[in-house]
PDB file of C-alpha atoms in Angstrom:
ATOM      1  CA  VAL A   1      -0.034  -0.135   0.031  1.00 49.00           C
ATOM      2  CA  LEU A   2       1.282   3.428  -0.870  1.00 57.00           C
ATOM      3  CA  TYR A   3       0.085   6.788  -0.030  1.00 57.00           C
ATOM      4  CA  ARG A   4       0.996  10.240  -0.113  1.00 53.00           C
ATOM      5  CA  LYS A   5       0.665  12.389   3.155  1.00 51.00           C
ATOM      6  CA  PRO A   6      -1.843  15.385   2.767  1.00 42.00           C
ATOM      7  CA  TYR A   7      -0.296  18.732   3.109  1.00 40.00           C
ATOM      8  CA  PRO A   8      -1.628  21.428   5.175  1.00 42.00           C
ATOM      9  CA  VAL A   9      -0.374  23.670   2.168  1.00 42.00           C
ATOM     10  CA  THR A  10      -0.981  22.129  -1.170  1.00 60.00           C
ATOM     11  CA  ASP A  11      -0.534  25.050  -3.213  1.00 78.00           C
ATOM     12  CA  THR A  12       2.658  26.698  -4.926  1.00 88.00           C
ATOM     13  CA  THR A  13       3.184  30.350  -3.725  1.00 90.00           C
ATOM     14  CA  LEU A  14       4.501  32.922  -6.285  1.00 92.00           C
ATOM     15  CA  THR A  15       6.031  36.108  -4.852  1.00 93.00           C
ATOM     16  CA  LEU A  16       6.059  38.932  -7.413  1.00 95.00           C
ATOM     17  CA  LYS A  17       8.863  41.646  -7.518  1.00 94.00           C
ATOM     18  CA  ASP A  18       6.295  44.006  -6.255  1.00 95.00           C
ATOM     19  CA  GLY A  19       5.777  42.120  -3.244  1.00 94.00           C
ATOM     20  CA  GLN A  20       2.512  40.421  -4.113  1.00 94.00           C
ATOM     21  CA  ARG A  21       1.914  36.868  -3.060  1.00 93.00           C
ATOM     22  CA  ARG A  22      -0.132  34.532  -5.637  1.00 92.00           C
ATOM     23  CA  ALA A  23      -1.368  31.080  -4.639  1.00 90.00           C
ATOM     24  CA  ILE A  24      -1.517  29.038  -7.713  1.00 89.00           C
ATOM     25  CA  ARG A  25      -2.110  25.123  -8.301  1.00 83.00           C
ATOM     26  CA  ALA A  26       1.086  23.458  -8.335  1.00 73.00           C
ATOM     27  CA  PRO A  27       2.732  23.523 -11.672  1.00 67.00           C
ATOM     28  CA  GLY A  28       3.120  20.735 -14.008  1.00 65.00           C
ATOM     29  CA  GLY A  29       6.664  19.899 -14.910  1.00 64.00           C
ATOM     30  CA  SER A  30       6.879  22.077 -18.080  1.00 75.00           C
ATOM     31  CA  ASP A  31       5.302  25.109 -16.243  1.00 81.00           C
ATOM     32  CA  LEU A  32       7.666  24.825 -13.613  1.00 80.00           C
ATOM     33  CA  GLN A  33      10.842  24.419 -15.619  1.00 81.00           C
ATOM     34  CA  ALA A  34       9.598  27.605 -17.413  1.00 88.00           C
ATOM     35  CA  ILE A  35       9.389  29.689 -14.308  1.00 89.00           C
ATOM     36  CA  LEU A  36      12.513  28.494 -12.671  1.00 85.00           C
ATOM     37  CA  HIS A  37      14.080  29.390 -16.309  1.00 89.00           C
ATOM     38  CA  TYR A  38      12.822  32.859 -16.230  1.00 92.00           C
ATOM     39  CA  MET A  39      13.872  33.429 -12.853  1.00 90.00           C
ATOM     40  CA  ARG A  40      17.588  32.201 -13.865  1.00 87.00           C
ATOM     41  CA  VAL A  41      17.735  33.951 -17.172  1.00 91.00           C
ATOM     42  CA  PRO A  42      15.658  37.084 -16.867  1.00 91.00           C
ATOM     43  CA  ALA A  43      16.453  38.124 -20.461  1.00 94.00           C
ATOM     44  CA  ASP A  44      14.651  35.318 -21.629  1.00 95.00           C
ATOM     45  CA  ALA A  45      11.639  36.695 -19.328  1.00 94.00           C
ATOM     46  CA  ALA A  46      11.079  39.932 -21.449  1.00 93.00           C
ATOM     47  CA  GLY A  47       7.703  40.006 -22.970  1.00 94.00           C
ATOM     48  CA  ARG A  48       6.581  36.521 -21.919  1.00 95.00           C
ATOM     49  CA  THR A  49       3.518  35.741 -20.109  1.00 96.00           C
ATOM     50  CA  LEU A  50       2.661  32.710 -18.196  1.00 93.00           C
ATOM     51  CA  ILE A  51      -1.054  31.428 -18.009  1.00 93.00           C
ATOM     52  CA  LEU A  52      -1.348  29.695 -14.548  1.00 91.00           C
ATOM     53  CA  GLN A  53      -4.114  28.421 -12.440  1.00 89.00           C
ATOM     54  CA  GLU A  54      -5.590  29.659  -9.426  1.00 90.00           C
ATOM     55  CA  PRO A  55      -6.571  27.156  -6.600  1.00 87.00           C
ATOM     56  CA  SER A  56     -10.037  27.748  -7.655  1.00 89.00           C
ATOM     57  CA  GLY A  57      -9.131  26.713 -11.415  1.00 88.00           C
ATOM     58  CA  ALA A  58      -9.474  30.253 -12.967  1.00 92.00           C
ATOM     59  CA  ALA A  59      -6.735  30.989 -15.138  1.00 93.00           C
ATOM     60  CA  LEU A  60      -4.137  33.407 -13.934  1.00 92.00           C
ATOM     61  CA  LYS A  61      -1.844  35.391 -16.404  1.00 94.00           C
ATOM     62  CA  VAL A  62       1.545  36.516 -14.685  1.00 95.00           C
ATOM     63  CA  ALA A  63       4.334  38.188 -16.588  1.00 95.00           C
ATOM     64  CA  ALA A  64       7.377  36.113 -16.518  1.00 95.00           C
ATOM     65  CA  SER A  65       9.522  39.034 -15.720  1.00 95.00           C
ATOM     66  CA  ASP A  66       7.758  39.859 -12.568  1.00 96.00           C
ATOM     67  CA  ILE A  67       8.228  36.852 -10.881  1.00 94.00           C
ATOM     68  CA  ALA A  68      10.859  36.883  -8.022  1.00 94.00           C
ATOM     69  CA  SER A  69      10.506  33.677  -6.324  1.00 93.00           C
ATOM     70  CA  VAL A  70       8.341  30.447  -6.309  1.00 92.00           C
ATOM     71  CA  GLU A  71       7.507  28.344  -3.138  1.00 92.00           C
ATOM     72  CA  ILE A  72       6.882  24.810  -3.463  1.00 89.00           C
ATOM     73  CA  PRO A  73       5.176  22.093  -0.962  1.00 88.00           C
ATOM     74  CA  PRO A  74       7.573  18.963  -0.705  1.00 90.00           C
ATOM     75  CA  PRO A  75       6.366  15.663  -2.163  1.00 89.00           C
ATOM     76  CA  TYR A  76       6.628  12.911  -0.041  1.00 92.00           C
ATOM     77  CA  VAL A  77       5.615   9.059  -0.156  1.00 93.00           C
ATOM     78  CA  VAL A  78       4.963   6.842   3.034  1.00 94.00           C
ATOM     79  CA  ILE A  79       4.920   3.071   2.635  1.00 94.00           C
ATOM     80  CA  PRO A  80       3.478   1.522   5.682  1.00 93.00           C
ATOM     81  CA  GLY A  81       4.342  -2.218   6.822  1.00 94.00           C
ATOM     82  CA  PHE A  82       7.751  -1.905   4.708  1.00 96.00           C
ATOM     83  CA  MET A  83       9.010  -5.003   6.086  1.00 96.00           C
ATOM     84  CA  ASN A  84       7.544  -8.666   6.595  1.00 96.00           C
ATOM     85  CA  ALA A  85       8.041  -9.679  10.470  1.00 95.00           C
ATOM     86  CA  ALA A  86      11.196 -11.927   9.776  1.00 96.00           C
ATOM     87  CA  GLU A  87      12.880  -8.783   8.004  1.00 96.00           C
ATOM     88  CA  ARG A  88      11.904  -6.750  10.660  1.00 95.00           C
ATOM     89  CA  GLU A  89      13.338  -9.456  13.145  1.00 94.00           C
ATOM     90  CA  LYS A  90      16.679  -9.384  11.311  1.00 94.00           C
ATOM     91  CA  VAL A  91      17.158  -5.519  11.245  1.00 94.00           C
ATOM     92  CA  GLN A  92      16.426  -5.365  15.331  1.00 93.00           C
ATOM     93  CA  ALA A  93      18.723  -8.012  15.820  1.00 94.00           C
ATOM     94  CA  PHE A  94      21.408  -6.539  13.682  1.00 94.00           C
ATOM     95  CA  THR A  95      21.017  -3.219  15.090  1.00 93.00           C
ATOM     96  CA  MET A  96      20.985  -4.193  18.817  1.00 93.00           C
ATOM     97  CA  SER A  97      24.075  -6.456  18.211  1.00 93.00           C
ATOM     98  CA  HIS A  98      26.095  -3.685  17.022  1.00 93.00           C
ATOM     99  CA  ALA A  99      24.906  -1.345  19.730  1.00 92.00           C
ATOM    100  CA  GLU A 100      28.106  -0.860  21.209  1.00 92.00           C
ATOM    101  CA  THR A 101      29.947   0.061  17.556  1.00 92.00           C
ATOM    102  CA  PHE A 102      27.450   3.009  16.919  1.00 93.00           C
ATOM    103  CA  LYS A 103      29.485   6.454  16.839  1.00 91.00           C
ATOM    104  CA  SER A 104      28.523   9.879  17.870  1.00 89.00           C
ATOM    105  CA  SER A 105      27.279  12.167  14.979  1.00 84.00           C
ATOM    106  CA  GLY A 106      28.660  14.932  16.853  1.00 66.00           C
ATOM    107  CA  VAL A 107      27.081  18.431  17.426  1.00 53.00           C
ATOM    108  CA  HIS A 108      28.056  20.574  14.606  1.00 49.00           C
ATOM    109  CA  GLU A 109      27.491  24.359  14.037  1.00 47.00           C
ATOM    110  CA  LYS A 110      27.545  23.694  10.326  1.00 50.00           C
ATOM    111  CA  PRO A 111      28.242  20.185   8.720  1.00 46.00           C
ATOM    112  CA  ASN A 112      31.816  19.339   8.657  1.00 45.00           C
ATOM    113  CA  GLU A 113      33.042  22.333  10.540  1.00 47.00           C
ATOM    114  CA  GLY A 114      33.442  20.333  13.568  1.00 46.00           C
ATOM    115  CA  ALA A 115      31.686  20.214  16.941  1.00 45.00           C
ATOM    116  CA  SER A 116      30.421  23.639  18.537  1.00 44.00           C
ATOM    117  CA  PRO A 117      29.098  23.853  21.989  1.00 45.00           C
ATOM    118  CA  THR A 118      27.486  27.058  21.120  1.00 42.00           C
ATOM    119  CA  GLY A 119      25.402  28.430  18.152  1.00 41.00           C
ATOM    120  CA  TYR A 120      23.400  26.729  15.705  1.00 47.00           C
ATOM    121  CA  ARG A 121      23.312  22.786  16.825  1.00 70.00           C
ATOM    122  CA  LEU A 122      22.607  20.816  13.750  1.00 83.00           C
ATOM    123  CA  ARG A 123      22.588  17.347  14.494  1.00 87.00           C
ATOM    124  CA  ARG A 124      23.106  15.166  17.981  1.00 87.00           C
ATOM    125  CA  SER A 125      22.674  11.048  17.529  1.00 91.00           C
ATOM    126  CA  ARG A 126      24.676   7.847  17.126  1.00 91.00           C
ATOM    127  CA  VAL A 127      25.385   6.330  13.755  1.00 91.00           C
ATOM    128  CA  LEU A 128      26.366   3.043  12.286  1.00 91.00           C
ATOM    129  CA  GLU A 129      27.527   3.443   8.619  1.00 84.00           C
ATOM    130  CA  GLY A 130      30.154   2.287   6.125  1.00 81.00           C
ATOM    131  CA  ASN A 131      31.320  -1.306   5.796  1.00 83.00           C
ATOM    132  CA  GLU A 132      29.770  -2.116   9.002  1.00 81.00           C
ATOM    133  CA  ASN A 133      26.046  -1.558   7.710  1.00 84.00           C
ATOM    134  CA  SER A 134      26.790  -4.069   4.599  1.00 87.00           C
ATOM    135  CA  VAL A 135      24.418  -6.721   5.892  1.00 88.00           C
ATOM    136  CA  MET A 136      21.548  -4.151   6.362  1.00 90.00           C
ATOM    137  CA  ALA A 137      22.277  -2.598   2.838  1.00 90.00           C
ATOM    138  CA  ALA A 138      22.328  -6.032   1.186  1.00 92.00           C
ATOM    139  CA  LEU A 139      18.753  -6.473   2.729  1.00 93.00           C
ATOM    140  CA  VAL A 140      17.397  -2.944   2.149  1.00 94.00           C
ATOM    141  CA  PHE A 141      18.520  -1.991  -1.226  1.00 94.00           C
ATOM    142  CA  PRO A 142      16.782  -4.651  -3.460  1.00 94.00           C
ATOM    143  CA  MET A 143      13.598  -3.871  -1.854  1.00 95.00           C
ATOM    144  CA  LEU A 144      14.025  -0.330  -2.584  1.00 95.00           C
ATOM    145  CA  ARG A 145      15.068  -1.110  -5.894  1.00 94.00           C
ATOM    146  CA  GLN A 146      11.537  -3.141  -6.361  1.00 94.00           C
ATOM    147  CA  LEU A 147       9.860  -0.348  -4.887  1.00 94.00           C
ATOM    148  CA  MET A 148      10.620   2.704  -6.498  1.00 94.00           C
ATOM    149  CA  PRO A 149       9.107   2.303  -9.917  1.00 94.00           C
ATOM    150  CA  LYS A 150       5.793   2.603  -7.988  1.00 92.00           C
ATOM    151  CA  VAL A 151       7.045   5.449  -6.232  1.00 93.00           C
ATOM    152  CA  TRP A 152       8.137   7.930  -8.916  1.00 91.00           C
ATOM    153  CA  PRO A 153       4.561   8.524 -10.037  1.00 87.00           C
ATOM    154  CA  GLN A 154       3.478   9.539  -6.537  1.00 86.00           C
ATOM    155  CA  LEU A 155       6.260  11.863  -6.328  1.00 86.00           C
ATOM    156  CA  GLY A 156       5.482  13.544  -9.393  1.00 81.00           C
ATOM    157  CA  ILE A 157       8.922  13.047 -10.937  1.00 83.00           C
ATOM    158  CA  ALA A 158      10.475  11.071 -13.729  1.00 86.00           C
ATOM    159  CA  PRO A 159      12.241   8.012 -12.756  1.00 91.00           C
ATOM    160  CA  ILE A 160      16.076   8.369 -11.542  1.00 90.00           C
ATOM    161  CA  PRO A 161      18.377   5.471 -12.163  1.00 89.00           C
ATOM    162  CA  LEU A 162      19.592   4.220  -8.785  1.00 88.00           C
ATOM    163  CA  ASN A 163      23.216   4.012  -9.553  1.00 83.00           C
ATOM    164  CA  GLY A 164      24.205   4.269  -5.964  1.00 84.00           C
ATOM    165  CA  LEU A 165      22.631   3.825  -2.759  1.00 87.00           C
ATOM    166  CA  GLU A 166      23.667   4.750   0.506  1.00 91.00           C
ATOM    167  CA  CYS A 167      22.626   3.309   4.128  1.00 92.00           C
ATOM    168  CA  GLU A 168      23.300   4.477   7.482  1.00 91.00           C
ATOM    169  CA  ILE A 169      21.527   3.458  11.003  1.00 94.00           C
ATOM    170  CA  THR A 170      20.785   6.423  13.038  1.00 93.00           C
ATOM    171  CA  ALA A 171      19.662   5.943  16.801  1.00 92.00           C
ATOM    172  CA  HIS A 172      17.977   8.949  18.342  1.00 92.00           C
ATOM    173  CA  GLY A 173      17.720   8.908  22.330  1.00 90.00           C
ATOM    174  CA  ASP A 174      16.299  11.443  24.747  1.00 91.00           C
ATOM    175  CA  GLY A 175      17.058  14.839  23.685  1.00 89.00           C
ATOM    176  CA  ASP A 176      18.688  14.018  20.386  1.00 90.00           C
ATOM    177  CA  PHE A 177      17.773  15.889  17.039  1.00 89.00           C
ATOM    178  CA  PHE A 178      18.823  16.661  13.655  1.00 91.00           C
ATOM    179  CA  ASN A 179      17.664  20.457  13.052  1.00 91.00           C
ATOM    180  CA  THR A 180      16.466  21.622   9.439  1.00 92.00           C
ATOM    181  CA  HIS A 181      18.628  20.590   6.586  1.00 92.00           C
ATOM    182  CA  ILE A 182      18.896  19.280   3.119  1.00 92.00           C
ATOM    183  CA  ASP A 183      20.452  15.914   2.105  1.00 92.00           C
ATOM    184  CA  ASN A 184      22.600  16.889  -0.604  1.00 90.00           C
ATOM    185  CA  GLY A 185      23.636  20.731   0.412  1.00 86.00           C
ATOM    186  CA  LEU A 186      27.449  19.803   0.609  1.00 83.00           C
ATOM    187  CA  PRO A 187      29.829  19.164  -2.182  1.00 87.00           C
ATOM    188  CA  ASP A 188      30.731  15.498  -1.143  1.00 85.00           C
ATOM    189  CA  ILE A 189      26.856  14.419  -1.214  1.00 88.00           C
ATOM    190  CA  ALA A 190      25.398  17.091  -4.005  1.00 90.00           C
ATOM    191  CA  HIS A 191      24.815  13.791  -6.008  1.00 90.00           C
ATOM    192  CA  ARG A 192      22.010  12.729  -4.047  1.00 91.00           C
ATOM    193  CA  ARG A 193      18.660  12.821  -5.516  1.00 92.00           C
ATOM    194  CA  ILE A 194      16.267  10.847  -3.541  1.00 95.00           C
ATOM    195  CA  SER A 195      16.295  10.356   0.263  1.00 96.00           C
ATOM    196  CA  TYR A 196      14.618   7.302   2.214  1.00 96.00           C
ATOM    197  CA  VAL A 197      13.971   7.053   5.998  1.00 96.00           C
ATOM    198  CA  TYR A 198      13.012   3.606   7.456  1.00 96.00           C
ATOM    199  CA  TYR A 199      11.564   3.879  10.998  1.00 96.00           C
ATOM    200  CA  ILE A 200      11.679   0.758  13.469  1.00 94.00           C
ATOM    201  CA  HIS A 201      11.578   0.569  17.062  1.00 91.00           C
ATOM    202  CA  ALA A 202      10.363  -1.674  20.060  1.00 86.00           C
ATOM    203  CA  GLU A 203       6.789  -2.388  20.499  1.00 86.00           C
ATOM    204  CA  PRO A 204       4.878  -0.971  22.133  1.00 88.00           C
ATOM    205  CA  LYS A 205       6.249   2.290  21.624  1.00 87.00           C
ATOM    206  CA  ARG A 206       7.708   3.991  24.686  1.00 87.00           C
ATOM    207  CA  PHE A 207       8.631   7.390  23.511  1.00 88.00           C
ATOM    208  CA  THR A 208       7.370  10.674  22.145  1.00 89.00           C
ATOM    209  CA  GLY A 209       8.802  12.858  19.617  1.00 89.00           C
ATOM    210  CA  GLY A 210      10.643  12.052  16.319  1.00 90.00           C
ATOM    211  CA  VAL A 211       8.266  13.589  14.080  1.00 93.00           C
ATOM    212  CA  LEU A 212       9.684  14.094  10.375  1.00 95.00           C
ATOM    213  CA  ARG A 213       8.829  17.859   9.670  1.00 95.00           C
ATOM    214  CA  PHE A 214       8.813  19.152   5.989  1.00 95.00           C
ATOM    215  CA  TYR A 215       9.217  22.582   4.670  1.00 94.00           C
ATOM    216  CA  ASN A 216       8.435  24.183   1.653  1.00 92.00           C
ATOM    217  CA  THR A 217      11.097  24.875  -0.957  1.00 92.00           C
ATOM    218  CA  LEU A 218      11.516  28.345  -1.713  1.00 92.00           C
ATOM    219  CA  LEU A 219      13.283  29.063  -5.163  1.00 89.00           C
ATOM    220  CA  GLY A 220      14.608  32.297  -6.175  1.00 87.00           C
ATOM    221  CA  GLY A 221      17.637  34.477  -6.612  1.00 80.00           C
ATOM    222  CA  GLY A 222      19.683  30.996  -7.763  1.00 78.00           C
ATOM    223  CA  GLN A 223      19.275  29.661  -4.359  1.00 82.00           C
ATOM    224  CA  ASN A 224      17.263  26.618  -2.715  1.00 84.00           C
ATOM    225  CA  GLY A 225      15.968  27.929   0.475  1.00 91.00           C
ATOM    226  CA  CYS A 226      13.880  26.968   3.449  1.00 94.00           C
ATOM    227  CA  GLY A 227      10.234  28.156   2.917  1.00 91.00           C
ATOM    228  CA  ALA A 228       7.234  27.680   5.585  1.00 90.00           C
ATOM    229  CA  HIS A 229       6.285  24.580   7.406  1.00 92.00           C
ATOM    230  CA  ALA A 230       4.297  22.461   5.220  1.00 90.00           C
ATOM    231  CA  SER A 231       3.674  19.155   6.731  1.00 90.00           C
ATOM    232  CA  ASP A 232       4.682  16.675   9.676  1.00 92.00           C
ATOM    233  CA  TYR A 233       4.705  13.014   9.421  1.00 93.00           C
ATOM    234  CA  ASP A 234       4.564  11.236  13.110  1.00 92.00           C
ATOM    235  CA  PRO A 235       6.481   8.147  12.426  1.00 90.00           C
ATOM    236  CA  VAL A 236       4.805   4.612  12.625  1.00 92.00           C
ATOM    237  CA  GLY A 237       7.031   1.437  13.143  1.00 94.00           C
ATOM    238  CA  ASN A 238       7.966  -0.446  10.251  1.00 96.00           C
ATOM    239  CA  SER A 239       6.940   2.686   7.871  1.00 95.00           C
ATOM    240  CA  LEU A 240       9.264   4.088   5.149  1.00 96.00           C
ATOM    241  CA  ALA A 241       9.063   7.869   3.984  1.00 96.00           C
ATOM    242  CA  VAL A 242      10.639   8.901   0.447  1.00 95.00           C
ATOM    243  CA  PHE A 243      11.363  12.388  -0.460  1.00 94.00           C
ATOM    244  CA  PRO A 244      13.379  14.227  -2.872  1.00 92.00           C
ATOM    245  CA  SER A 245      16.769  15.209  -1.093  1.00 94.00           C
ATOM    246  CA  HIS A 246      16.543  18.664  -1.857  1.00 91.00           C
ATOM    247  CA  CYS A 247      13.690  19.320   0.338  1.00 93.00           C
ATOM    248  CA  HIS A 248      14.003  20.680   3.802  1.00 95.00           C
ATOM    249  CA  HIS A 249      13.313  18.525   6.722  1.00 96.00           C
ATOM    250  CA  GLU A 250      14.312  18.209  10.428  1.00 95.00           C
TER     251      GLU A 250
END
């Protein structure tokens, strides 16, 4: 069973250079590409008019040269019951048997800039990654390859070849966090296109928190910025969330 969580904000927002904000229905691929192109190449926007749709369905004419930015809701898909009982037990047994080999992710002011006791704190958790994770990678990767052809249409994006997949197990305890970020915002991870998070915990659930929070993507001035809060997913055990790596989340 696949389903896409509903967003509190489902419309795309255009901000015009005079400060006006106009809600429009999420533009199709060609319309969105045209909007982005005209913002990147202002010379091509001269004299061009885009015909978009308001949330009511009415046509909205916008001069391409008037668009300053566009704010887009983040698409994501949640797959409940991702693993069967045997697979789930394998993951739990592997994780618990390697509990002592997890390493601190550190508390960083900015990614890859070292630990910082003050300022903006990005992340605190414990992780198991690299070759130590090969057993889990061998289990998860075939499942993802089989699943993704069904997920691409729900995300509304064209299929992407899965040439490389990464697997990291992250353990969050009391007070741990991963503040707002994107998954491809640094040169060494800029190749990432799609992110996935599989949630597993002991049952019955004995903790609160851990909500996956998504933000709109704010595109303008050549930047991928963080827009308004869009949606929350309160994770259910044995569920998988899939979303584009450029989406801001925490």
